[in-house]
Short mmCIF file of C-alpha atoms and ligand atoms in Angstrom, two decimals:
data_model
loop_
_atom_site.label_atom_id
_atom_site.label_comp_id
_atom_site.label_asym_id
_atom_site.label_seq_id
_atom_site.Cartn_x
_atom_site.Cartn_y
_atom_site.Cartn_z
CA MET A 1007 -63.48 70.83 -13.85
CA ARG A 1008 -63.54 72.65 -10.54
CA ASN A 1009 -66.80 71.10 -9.38
CA LEU A 1010 -65.86 67.64 -10.59
CA THR A 1011 -66.20 65.37 -7.59
CA ILE A 1012 -66.63 61.67 -7.04
CA ASP A 1013 -69.77 60.11 -5.55
CA GLY A 1014 -68.73 59.56 -1.94
CA ALA A 1015 -71.84 57.56 -1.01
CA ARG A 1016 -71.33 55.18 -3.93
CA LEU A 1017 -67.67 54.66 -2.99
CA TRP A 1018 -68.57 54.02 0.65
CA ASP A 1019 -71.31 51.56 -0.36
CA SER A 1020 -68.83 49.68 -2.57
CA LEU A 1021 -66.34 49.50 0.31
CA MET A 1022 -69.01 48.10 2.62
CA GLU A 1023 -70.16 45.61 -0.03
CA MET A 1024 -66.60 44.39 -0.57
CA ALA A 1025 -66.11 44.15 3.22
CA LYS A 1026 -68.83 41.46 3.38
CA ILE A 1027 -66.41 39.06 1.64
CA GLY A 1028 -64.38 37.63 4.52
CA ALA A 1029 -66.16 39.72 7.16
CA THR A 1030 -65.02 38.89 10.72
CA PRO A 1031 -67.06 39.09 13.96
CA LYS A 1032 -65.25 42.23 15.20
CA GLY A 1033 -66.09 44.14 12.01
CA GLY A 1034 -62.90 43.47 10.12
CA VAL A 1035 -61.97 41.36 7.10
CA CYS A 1036 -59.93 38.19 6.69
CA ARG A 1037 -59.36 37.70 2.96
CA LEU A 1038 -55.91 36.07 2.69
CA ALA A 1039 -54.15 36.05 -0.66
CA LEU A 1040 -55.18 33.30 -3.10
CA THR A 1041 -57.97 31.93 -0.93
CA ASP A 1042 -61.53 31.44 -2.17
CA LEU A 1043 -62.40 34.70 -0.43
CA ASP A 1044 -59.66 36.51 -2.37
CA ARG A 1045 -61.11 35.05 -5.53
CA ALA A 1046 -64.59 36.27 -4.59
CA GLY A 1047 -63.31 39.77 -3.87
CA ARG A 1048 -61.44 39.90 -7.16
CA GLN A 1049 -64.51 38.68 -9.05
CA LEU A 1050 -66.75 41.33 -7.47
CA PHE A 1051 -64.26 44.01 -8.49
CA ILE A 1052 -64.11 42.63 -12.03
CA ASP A 1053 -67.92 42.51 -12.29
CA TRP A 1054 -68.10 46.16 -11.21
CA CYS A 1055 -65.42 47.19 -13.69
CA VAL A 1056 -67.03 45.35 -16.59
CA ALA A 1057 -70.32 47.04 -15.70
CA ALA A 1058 -68.40 50.33 -15.90
CA GLY A 1059 -67.27 49.53 -19.43
CA CYS A 1060 -63.70 48.44 -18.65
CA THR A 1061 -61.79 45.64 -20.30
CA ILE A 1062 -60.02 43.20 -17.97
CA ALA A 1063 -56.53 41.70 -18.20
CA VAL A 1064 -54.85 39.26 -15.79
CA ASP A 1065 -51.11 38.52 -15.77
CA LYS A 1066 -49.20 35.38 -14.83
CA VAL A 1067 -48.85 36.37 -11.17
CA GLY A 1068 -52.57 37.15 -10.90
CA ASN A 1069 -52.43 40.95 -11.09
CA VAL A 1070 -55.75 42.24 -12.46
CA PHE A 1071 -55.93 45.35 -14.69
CA ALA A 1072 -59.24 47.08 -15.49
CA ARG A 1073 -58.78 49.47 -18.43
CA ARG A 1074 -60.94 52.45 -19.46
CA PRO A 1075 -59.91 53.45 -22.99
CA GLY A 1076 -58.44 56.86 -23.68
CA ARG A 1077 -58.75 58.88 -26.88
CA ASP A 1078 -55.14 57.99 -27.67
CA PRO A 1079 -54.66 54.24 -27.09
CA ALA A 1080 -50.95 54.55 -27.83
CA ARG A 1081 -50.35 56.71 -24.75
CA PRO A 1082 -49.12 54.89 -21.64
CA ALA A 1083 -51.93 54.43 -19.15
CA VAL A 1084 -52.42 56.51 -16.05
CA MET A 1085 -52.79 53.76 -13.49
CA THR A 1086 -54.06 53.56 -9.95
CA GLY A 1087 -54.91 50.65 -7.68
CA SER A 1088 -53.76 48.75 -4.62
CA HIS A 1089 -54.66 45.34 -3.15
CA LEU A 1090 -57.72 43.34 -2.06
CA ASP A 1091 -55.92 40.75 0.06
CA THR A 1092 -55.86 41.43 3.80
CA GLN A 1093 -54.07 40.51 6.99
CA PRO A 1094 -55.62 37.65 9.03
CA THR A 1095 -57.15 40.24 11.36
CA GLY A 1096 -57.36 42.95 8.73
CA GLY A 1097 -59.71 45.82 8.13
CA ARG A 1098 -62.16 47.09 5.53
CA PHE A 1099 -59.89 49.82 4.08
CA ASP A 1100 -56.22 48.71 3.89
CA GLY A 1101 -55.65 48.30 0.16
CA ILE A 1102 -59.34 48.06 -0.65
CA PHE A 1103 -59.79 51.83 -0.46
CA GLY A 1104 -57.15 52.33 -3.17
CA VAL A 1105 -58.73 49.76 -5.48
CA LEU A 1106 -62.29 51.03 -5.10
CA ALA A 1107 -61.25 54.69 -5.23
CA GLY A 1108 -59.82 53.87 -8.66
CA LEU A 1109 -63.11 52.28 -9.68
CA GLU A 1110 -64.93 55.38 -8.41
CA VAL A 1111 -62.73 57.56 -10.64
CA VAL A 1112 -63.84 55.45 -13.61
CA ARG A 1113 -67.50 55.60 -12.58
CA THR A 1114 -67.30 59.39 -12.15
CA LEU A 1115 -65.72 59.92 -15.57
CA ASN A 1116 -68.48 57.75 -17.04
CA ASP A 1117 -71.19 59.71 -15.24
CA ARG A 1118 -69.81 62.98 -16.59
CA GLY A 1119 -69.08 61.66 -20.05
CA ILE A 1120 -65.45 62.70 -19.74
CA ALA A 1121 -62.96 61.18 -22.15
CA THR A 1122 -59.30 61.23 -21.25
CA GLU A 1123 -56.39 61.42 -23.65
CA ALA A 1124 -54.54 58.56 -21.95
CA PRO A 1125 -56.19 55.29 -20.96
CA ILE A 1126 -57.07 54.91 -17.28
CA GLU A 1127 -56.24 51.61 -15.54
CA VAL A 1128 -57.14 50.28 -12.11
CA ALA A 1129 -54.88 47.50 -10.79
CA VAL A 1130 -55.41 44.83 -8.16
CA TRP A 1131 -51.94 43.62 -7.13
CA THR A 1132 -51.59 40.04 -5.95
CA ASN A 1133 -50.55 39.36 -2.35
CA GLU A 1134 -49.54 42.81 -1.19
CA GLU A 1135 -49.76 41.83 2.47
CA GLY A 1136 -47.27 38.99 2.54
CA ALA A 1137 -49.24 37.43 5.42
CA ARG A 1138 -49.91 34.01 3.87
CA PHE A 1139 -47.09 33.92 1.32
CA SER A 1140 -44.00 35.99 2.17
CA PRO A 1141 -42.50 38.45 1.37
CA ALA A 1142 -45.02 41.22 0.79
CA MET A 1143 -45.88 43.08 -2.42
CA MET A 1144 -45.34 40.02 -4.59
CA GLY A 1145 -47.62 40.98 -7.52
CA SER A 1146 -46.22 44.48 -7.92
CA GLY A 1147 -42.75 43.09 -7.24
CA VAL A 1148 -42.98 40.69 -10.17
CA HIS A 1149 -44.47 43.44 -12.34
CA ALA A 1150 -41.53 45.72 -11.47
CA GLY A 1151 -38.92 43.01 -12.05
CA ILE A 1152 -37.94 42.82 -8.37
CA PHE A 1153 -38.98 39.18 -7.99
CA PRO A 1154 -38.62 36.54 -10.74
CA LEU A 1155 -42.03 35.04 -11.56
CA ALA A 1156 -40.67 31.47 -11.29
CA GLU A 1157 -39.37 32.16 -7.76
CA ILE A 1158 -42.72 33.55 -6.59
CA LEU A 1159 -44.73 30.68 -8.05
CA GLU A 1160 -42.68 28.28 -5.89
CA LYS A 1161 -43.32 30.09 -2.58
CA ARG A 1162 -45.20 28.06 0.02
CA ASP A 1163 -47.49 29.08 2.87
CA MET A 1164 -47.22 27.77 6.45
CA ASP A 1165 -49.30 24.72 5.41
CA GLY A 1166 -46.95 23.96 2.51
CA ARG A 1167 -49.39 25.02 -0.20
CA ARG A 1168 -47.58 26.29 -3.32
CA PHE A 1169 -48.31 29.83 -4.57
CA GLY A 1170 -48.58 28.76 -8.24
CA ASP A 1171 -51.04 25.99 -7.41
CA GLU A 1172 -53.24 28.26 -5.31
CA LEU A 1173 -53.19 30.95 -8.00
CA ALA A 1174 -54.37 28.40 -10.58
CA ARG A 1175 -56.92 26.96 -8.15
CA ILE A 1176 -58.67 30.32 -7.77
CA GLY A 1177 -58.57 30.85 -11.53
CA PHE A 1178 -56.21 33.85 -11.64
CA ALA A 1179 -53.14 32.41 -13.32
CA GLY A 1180 -53.54 34.83 -16.19
CA PRO A 1181 -51.94 34.74 -19.66
CA GLU A 1182 -50.23 38.16 -19.69
CA GLU A 1183 -46.50 38.48 -19.16
CA PRO A 1184 -46.00 40.60 -16.01
CA GLY A 1185 -44.49 44.05 -16.46
CA ARG A 1186 -45.37 44.52 -20.13
CA ARG A 1187 -48.09 47.16 -19.59
CA ALA A 1188 -47.10 50.73 -20.47
CA VAL A 1189 -47.64 52.90 -17.38
CA GLY A 1190 -47.13 56.64 -17.70
CA ALA A 1191 -48.00 57.45 -14.08
CA TYR A 1192 -49.12 55.47 -11.04
CA PHE A 1193 -51.11 56.91 -8.13
CA GLU A 1194 -52.21 54.94 -5.07
CA ALA A 1195 -54.72 56.09 -2.48
CA HIS A 1196 -54.40 54.42 0.94
CA ILE A 1197 -55.26 54.95 4.58
CA GLU A 1198 -52.22 56.20 6.51
CA GLN A 1199 -52.29 53.25 8.93
CA GLY A 1200 -50.66 55.47 11.54
CA PRO A 1201 -51.75 58.31 13.87
CA ILE A 1202 -50.20 61.45 12.32
CA LEU A 1203 -52.96 62.80 10.04
CA GLU A 1204 -55.69 62.27 12.62
CA ALA A 1205 -53.58 63.79 15.42
CA GLU A 1206 -52.85 66.87 13.32
CA GLU A 1207 -56.42 66.99 11.95
CA ARG A 1208 -55.22 66.84 8.35
CA THR A 1209 -57.47 65.37 5.68
CA ILE A 1210 -54.81 64.45 3.12
CA GLY A 1211 -51.28 63.08 3.41
CA VAL A 1212 -49.16 64.09 0.42
CA VAL A 1213 -46.84 61.09 0.42
CA THR A 1214 -43.30 62.03 -0.62
CA GLY A 1215 -41.88 58.52 -0.34
CA SER A 1216 -41.75 55.29 1.63
CA GLN A 1217 -39.37 54.19 4.33
CA GLY A 1218 -37.02 51.23 3.86
CA GLN A 1219 -37.74 47.78 5.27
CA ARG A 1220 -35.60 44.82 6.26
CA TRP A 1221 -37.25 41.50 7.14
CA TYR A 1222 -35.37 38.62 8.80
CA GLU A 1223 -36.05 35.01 9.80
CA VAL A 1224 -34.25 34.00 13.00
CA THR A 1225 -33.79 30.43 14.26
CA VAL A 1226 -32.40 29.81 17.76
CA LYS A 1227 -31.26 26.30 18.67
CA GLY A 1228 -30.60 24.95 22.18
CA GLN A 1229 -31.38 21.57 23.66
CA GLU A 1230 -34.71 19.96 24.51
CA ALA A 1231 -34.65 18.57 28.05
CA HIS A 1232 -37.02 17.68 30.89
CA ALA A 1233 -38.46 20.73 32.71
CA GLY A 1234 -38.19 18.96 36.08
CA PRO A 1235 -34.80 17.29 36.67
CA THR A 1236 -32.73 19.70 34.52
CA PRO A 1237 -30.99 22.27 36.76
CA MET A 1238 -31.34 25.90 35.58
CA SER A 1239 -27.56 26.19 35.29
CA ARG A 1240 -27.40 23.30 32.82
CA ARG A 1241 -30.11 24.42 30.43
CA ARG A 1242 -29.72 25.56 26.82
CA ASP A 1243 -33.16 27.07 26.59
CA ALA A 1244 -33.86 28.33 23.04
CA LEU A 1245 -36.96 30.27 24.13
CA VAL A 1246 -35.11 32.21 26.84
CA GLY A 1247 -32.47 33.11 24.25
CA ALA A 1248 -35.14 34.13 21.76
CA ALA A 1249 -36.88 36.24 24.41
CA ARG A 1250 -33.66 38.17 25.05
CA MET A 1251 -33.19 38.63 21.31
CA ILE A 1252 -36.76 39.88 20.92
CA ASP A 1253 -36.09 42.40 23.70
CA LEU A 1254 -32.97 43.46 21.76
CA VAL A 1255 -35.06 43.96 18.60
CA ASN A 1256 -37.42 46.21 20.53
CA ARG A 1257 -34.56 48.23 22.05
CA ILE A 1258 -32.94 48.73 18.64
CA GLY A 1259 -36.20 50.33 17.50
CA ARG A 1260 -36.90 52.34 20.64
CA GLU A 1261 -33.36 53.76 20.73
CA ARG A 1262 -33.80 55.44 17.28
CA PRO A 1263 -36.86 57.67 17.62
CA PRO A 1264 -38.95 59.01 15.99
CA TYR A 1265 -38.88 56.93 12.82
CA ALA A 1266 -37.30 53.54 13.60
CA CYS A 1267 -39.73 50.63 13.80
CA ALA A 1268 -38.89 47.13 15.03
CA THR A 1269 -41.42 44.28 15.23
CA VAL A 1270 -41.41 40.56 15.94
CA GLY A 1271 -44.68 39.33 14.46
CA VAL A 1272 -44.29 35.55 14.23
CA ILE A 1273 -42.83 33.16 16.82
CA GLN A 1274 -42.81 29.36 16.86
CA SER A 1275 -41.35 27.30 19.71
CA LYS A 1276 -40.56 23.59 19.48
CA PRO A 1277 -41.65 21.16 20.77
CA ASN A 1278 -44.19 23.59 22.31
CA SER A 1279 -44.79 21.32 25.30
CA ARG A 1280 -45.25 22.88 28.74
CA ASN A 1281 -42.87 20.47 30.49
CA THR A 1282 -40.09 20.30 27.91
CA ILE A 1283 -37.37 22.95 27.67
CA PRO A 1284 -37.68 24.47 24.17
CA GLY A 1285 -34.94 23.24 21.87
CA GLU A 1286 -35.68 25.41 18.84
CA VAL A 1287 -37.41 28.76 18.31
CA PHE A 1288 -38.21 30.54 15.01
CA PHE A 1289 -39.20 34.20 14.89
CA THR A 1290 -39.44 37.00 12.33
CA VAL A 1291 -38.06 40.55 12.53
CA ASP A 1292 -39.44 43.58 10.65
CA PHE A 1293 -37.16 46.68 10.74
CA ARG A 1294 -38.12 49.99 9.09
CA HIS A 1295 -36.55 53.42 8.74
CA PRO A 1296 -36.60 56.21 6.12
CA ASP A 1297 -32.77 56.50 6.26
CA ASP A 1298 -30.93 53.58 4.68
CA ASP A 1299 -27.81 54.17 6.80
CA VAL A 1300 -29.80 53.88 10.02
CA LEU A 1301 -31.46 50.72 8.66
CA SER A 1302 -27.95 49.31 8.08
CA THR A 1303 -26.95 50.18 11.65
CA MET A 1304 -30.04 48.40 12.94
CA ASP A 1305 -29.07 45.40 10.82
CA ALA A 1306 -25.57 45.28 12.32
CA LEU A 1307 -26.81 45.68 15.90
CA LEU A 1308 -29.29 42.84 15.43
CA LYS A 1309 -26.65 40.44 14.13
CA THR A 1310 -23.93 41.25 16.68
CA GLY A 1311 -26.40 41.35 19.56
CA CYS A 1312 -28.03 38.02 18.73
CA ALA A 1313 -24.61 36.36 18.35
CA ALA A 1314 -23.61 37.57 21.81
CA ILE A 1315 -26.86 36.36 23.39
CA ALA A 1316 -26.47 32.96 21.72
CA ALA A 1317 -22.87 32.64 22.96
CA GLU A 1318 -23.89 33.47 26.54
CA GLY A 1319 -26.63 30.86 26.50
CA GLY A 1320 -24.75 28.06 24.75
CA LEU A 1321 -27.15 28.45 21.82
CA GLU A 1322 -26.85 28.55 18.05
CA VAL A 1323 -28.53 31.35 16.12
CA SER A 1324 -29.06 31.79 12.40
CA ILE A 1325 -30.37 35.04 10.93
CA VAL A 1326 -31.64 34.92 7.34
CA ASP A 1327 -31.91 38.23 5.47
CA PHE A 1328 -35.40 37.52 4.14
CA TRP A 1329 -36.33 40.74 2.35
CA TYR A 1330 -35.01 44.26 1.77
CA ALA A 1331 -36.92 47.18 0.25
CA PRO A 1332 -34.85 50.40 0.24
CA PRO A 1333 -36.32 53.80 1.18
CA THR A 1334 -38.12 55.01 -1.94
CA PRO A 1335 -38.79 58.65 -2.92
CA PHE A 1336 -41.87 59.28 -5.09
CA GLU A 1337 -41.91 61.28 -8.36
CA PRO A 1338 -41.95 65.05 -7.59
CA ARG A 1339 -44.19 65.80 -10.62
CA LEU A 1340 -46.83 63.40 -9.34
CA VAL A 1341 -46.42 64.53 -5.74
CA GLU A 1342 -47.18 68.03 -7.04
CA ALA A 1343 -50.26 66.68 -8.86
CA VAL A 1344 -51.48 65.28 -5.54
CA ARG A 1345 -50.78 68.60 -3.86
CA ALA A 1346 -52.66 70.45 -6.61
CA GLY A 1347 -55.65 68.13 -6.30
CA THR A 1348 -55.63 68.74 -2.56
CA ALA A 1349 -55.45 72.50 -2.96
CA ARG A 1350 -58.22 72.52 -5.57
CA HIS A 1351 -60.60 71.17 -2.95
CA GLY A 1352 -59.12 73.18 -0.09
CA TYR A 1353 -58.39 70.08 1.96
CA SER A 1354 -56.01 70.41 4.91
CA HIS A 1355 -52.86 68.43 4.22
CA ARG A 1356 -49.25 67.76 5.13
CA ASP A 1357 -46.33 65.95 3.55
CA ILE A 1358 -45.69 62.52 4.99
CA VAL A 1359 -43.36 59.54 4.52
CA SER A 1360 -45.13 56.19 4.36
CA GLY A 1361 -44.40 53.92 7.33
CA ALA A 1362 -45.98 50.98 5.55
CA GLY A 1363 -44.82 49.33 2.37
CA HIS A 1364 -47.15 49.67 -0.60
CA ASP A 1365 -47.33 48.49 -4.19
CA ALA A 1366 -46.49 52.06 -5.18
CA VAL A 1367 -43.00 51.47 -3.76
CA TYR A 1368 -42.33 48.86 -6.42
CA MET A 1369 -44.25 50.72 -9.11
CA ALA A 1370 -41.86 53.63 -8.47
CA LYS A 1371 -39.09 51.45 -9.89
CA VAL A 1372 -40.76 51.29 -13.32
CA ALA A 1373 -42.97 54.39 -13.55
CA PRO A 1374 -43.44 57.79 -11.94
CA ALA A 1375 -45.43 57.06 -8.77
CA ALA A 1376 -47.01 58.88 -5.85
CA MET A 1377 -49.50 58.20 -3.08
CA ILE A 1378 -52.39 59.90 -1.34
CA PHE A 1379 -53.07 59.17 2.34
CA VAL A 1380 -56.22 59.73 4.34
CA PRO A 1381 -56.51 59.33 8.13
CA CYS A 1382 -57.75 56.15 9.78
CA ILE A 1383 -59.53 56.24 13.12
CA GLY A 1384 -57.06 56.12 16.00
CA GLY A 1385 -54.28 55.46 13.49
CA ILE A 1386 -55.10 51.77 13.80
CA SER A 1387 -54.69 49.32 10.92
CA HIS A 1388 -53.88 45.62 10.50
CA ASN A 1389 -56.63 45.26 13.07
CA GLU A 1390 -60.33 44.37 12.69
CA VAL A 1391 -61.37 47.71 14.19
CA GLU A 1392 -59.67 49.60 11.31
CA ASP A 1393 -62.00 52.44 10.38
CA ALA A 1394 -62.11 55.73 8.48
CA LYS A 1395 -64.46 58.72 8.12
CA PRO A 1396 -66.60 58.70 4.95
CA SER A 1397 -65.66 62.34 4.39
CA ASP A 1398 -61.95 61.50 4.43
CA ILE A 1399 -62.47 58.56 2.07
CA GLU A 1400 -64.36 60.88 -0.28
CA ALA A 1401 -61.62 63.53 -0.04
CA GLY A 1402 -58.89 61.03 -0.89
CA ALA A 1403 -60.80 59.83 -3.95
CA ASN A 1404 -61.40 63.41 -5.08
CA VAL A 1405 -57.68 64.14 -4.90
CA LEU A 1406 -56.99 60.91 -6.79
CA LEU A 1407 -59.45 61.92 -9.51
CA HIS A 1408 -57.81 65.30 -10.04
CA ALA A 1409 -54.26 64.02 -9.87
CA MET A 1410 -55.05 61.32 -12.44
CA LEU A 1411 -56.78 63.77 -14.78
CA GLN A 1412 -53.81 66.11 -14.53
CA GLU A 1413 -51.66 63.28 -15.87
CA ALA A 1414 -54.16 61.67 -18.27
CA GLY A 1415 -55.37 64.88 -19.89
CA ILE A 1416 -59.00 65.50 -20.75
CA ALA A 1417 -59.91 65.04 -24.36
CA PRO A 1418 -61.65 68.08 -25.88
O1 HGY B 2954 -45.94 45.43 5.68
C1 HGY B 2954 -46.44 46.44 5.13
O2 HGY B 2954 -46.01 47.56 5.33
C2 HGY B 2954 -47.60 46.28 4.19
O3 HGY B 2954 -48.79 46.31 4.94
N1 HGY B 2954 -47.53 45.05 3.42
MN1 MN B 2955 -52.00 48.09 2.21
MN1 MN B 2956 -51.45 46.06 4.97
#
């Protein structure tokens, strides 16, 4: 099996073909979950998988599973996959690389006439990004029993559209009960989305786990008033309070280097009129850290600090704990399989903790899981300029192939 390699050109061509669906002027992709573009991307993937001899299953939260039979159908599948939905200003690789690398593994096994003992499955998880419907990782979260299906189906986007209605509208409200598929091992290939691998000139990131995340929704209330006759001393300006809180969020992150991350990604100010003092501001907070205790400290500092700022400004503040995903270690046996696949090809590598959340984090709750990272150019992701080197993409898929075969077994 030493010279068993994937077809890098075919994988790259498939990535570029998929990137045409929702292509943006700056070379990125906008394919928000449960839009017509998401449906088109899913359908293209399904067409490719059917052409590769796979059977297709769809569950009630829209997760898609392409299955290549193994010699022993009773064995739990060795699964890989990721997501096809993107950020609004997303790129061509985030999630999509993991899905199409899985397809490339199937195509390569077909080319070489290799039968595996265990079935091979490639998953497309619904709404990993959490950009249109929040929180993130909904499809894998329902599969892993983190989120009740009924709760997810009722989620609404910023325009009030209901998740369950949109899922049915695009034709992916499948019949299968989520979480019923037997998974013996789950691998996910993904771009790093950060600068470490490129800076250290490493081809592969052997991902040992994922850092924890805490998401919040903050609402600051003051008093709308006229921007002209209202003296500065008499104002209860919700946007000034929010600005001080946002600075606090940033300081909480900066004061805990090197791992702490703190981001305010969404802000809405009402009434959003240039000559009315803002009476109400909504913003989101995204905290991350690999150490759960530090994440708890960040949580406490946010809540006490925002309360103090609100008191000083005569404001009210409410902080909703919107989502919590604890730091998650991956399965050592599978991490070793990734390391072995890396060594087999002589790729440079280093261990790394994932800064981003991934479906593998939830899959790790219900099956042994591990991830494979490859560098992205400039460490930039969630940006239309997101890019990767074809040789790195090929390397990641080669490692995925070998790690999966180590788990699936090759039939004689
Ligand atoms: O937010 C994340 O880490 C992922 O991109 N959903
Ligand atoms: Mn992703
Ligand atoms: Mn992402």
